[in-house]
């Protein structure tokens, strides 16, 4: 996982986004254990309390399952995984549309641009 | 009210030097298991506060408790303190400092210290004066973090070292942090420490001008702690 933090957003939310990304990219696999809080904190160079908070939130979303002493694992529930994928992609699209809007480009025009790029 | 759930509490803490007030009426409640940034420009009172808590200075007024106990011989055993300047004799060997810490502090783990020194490639047989400034600072931090203290007071731990050494120091702090201890880091290099902190205290001319949870402040203001610091201190006189 690559850890980069923007200044203007809570760190725990950025950790959540990185973990979601790792699941989407197949770096963390459904049903498999994820690294411990301590290991993640050391990798990301952040406070373990902040990692703990991010993982607890992801558990609440159902994306991670707590296995008690054996650590946390990624859910195998297809519906939850699909919902997370959809939400992440939507968020990406939302950010993209906002950036285009700054330049006065509508979502439709942006889509047209993306299609043209695809064809090239 | 003095509560034991707080690792560090101050009530109306005041310290005046002849002709100057270093701290005025400071109220602090620092909980267990957190990393707290004590942040402020030079001369804001950071070192004075740390020295008062460590028992090296006497308050002019108010009180300080560590784990519910007033500052004194009892609390010295609970506190692991890293001063803002080197305090070891330059002639001595690193191993002699290990001996000293082992004799002096019951909660010191020699094994842990030796393991960290090995990672750093520093031989216990080397003399302090033979080490670079960065390595001298790392050795001191290794010693301080090899204790299982309740309260760690780190005064400018990343002050005079290069960015690579800074990373090493912050990693060492994180790797040795556990839920029983509280770590207070004083610095003016906010961008470097903000990912590591749970909470922050902005100090200006001996008063707290803002404090709270770092992520909450980011959420509320949409700013990094560094930006918030610049904004808060820009509006204040004399800095």
mmCIF file of C-alpha atoms in Angstrom, chain B residues 1 18 26 45-46 58 117-118 128 130 137 189 193 204 218 223 231:
data_model
loop_
_atom_site.group_PDB
_atom_site.id
_atom_site.type_symbol
_atom_site.label_atom_id
_atom_site.label_comp_id
_atom_site.label_asym_id
_atom_site.label_seq_id
_atom_site.Cartn_x
_atom_site.Cartn_y
_atom_site.Cartn_z
ATOM 1 C CA UNK B 1 -10.375 18.049 40.885
ATOM 2 C CA UNK B 18 12.391 38.042 37.163
ATOM 3 C CA UNK B 26 -2.204 26.982 32.515
ATOM 4 C CA UNK B 45 6.895 28.523 27.212
ATOM 5 C CA UNK B 46 7.253 24.963 25.879
ATOM 6 C CA UNK B 58 9.467 25.024 40.761
ATOM 7 C CA UNK B 117 21.414 0.786 18.696
ATOM 8 C CA UNK B 118 22.216 -2.243 16.580
ATOM 9 C CA UNK B 128 29.903 10.229 22.387
ATOM 10 C CA UNK B 130 33.012 10.342 18.036
ATOM 11 C CA UNK B 137 20.501 12.728 19.436
ATOM 12 C CA UNK B 189 8.347 21.779 13.167
ATOM 13 C CA UNK B 193 4.977 15.664 13.405
ATOM 14 C CA UNK B 204 1.705 31.488 22.886
ATOM 15 C CA UNK B 218 -8.666 19.075 10.179
ATOM 16 C CA UNK B 223 -6.752 22.758 7.085
ATOM 17 C CA UNK B 231 -3.156 31.184 10.755
#
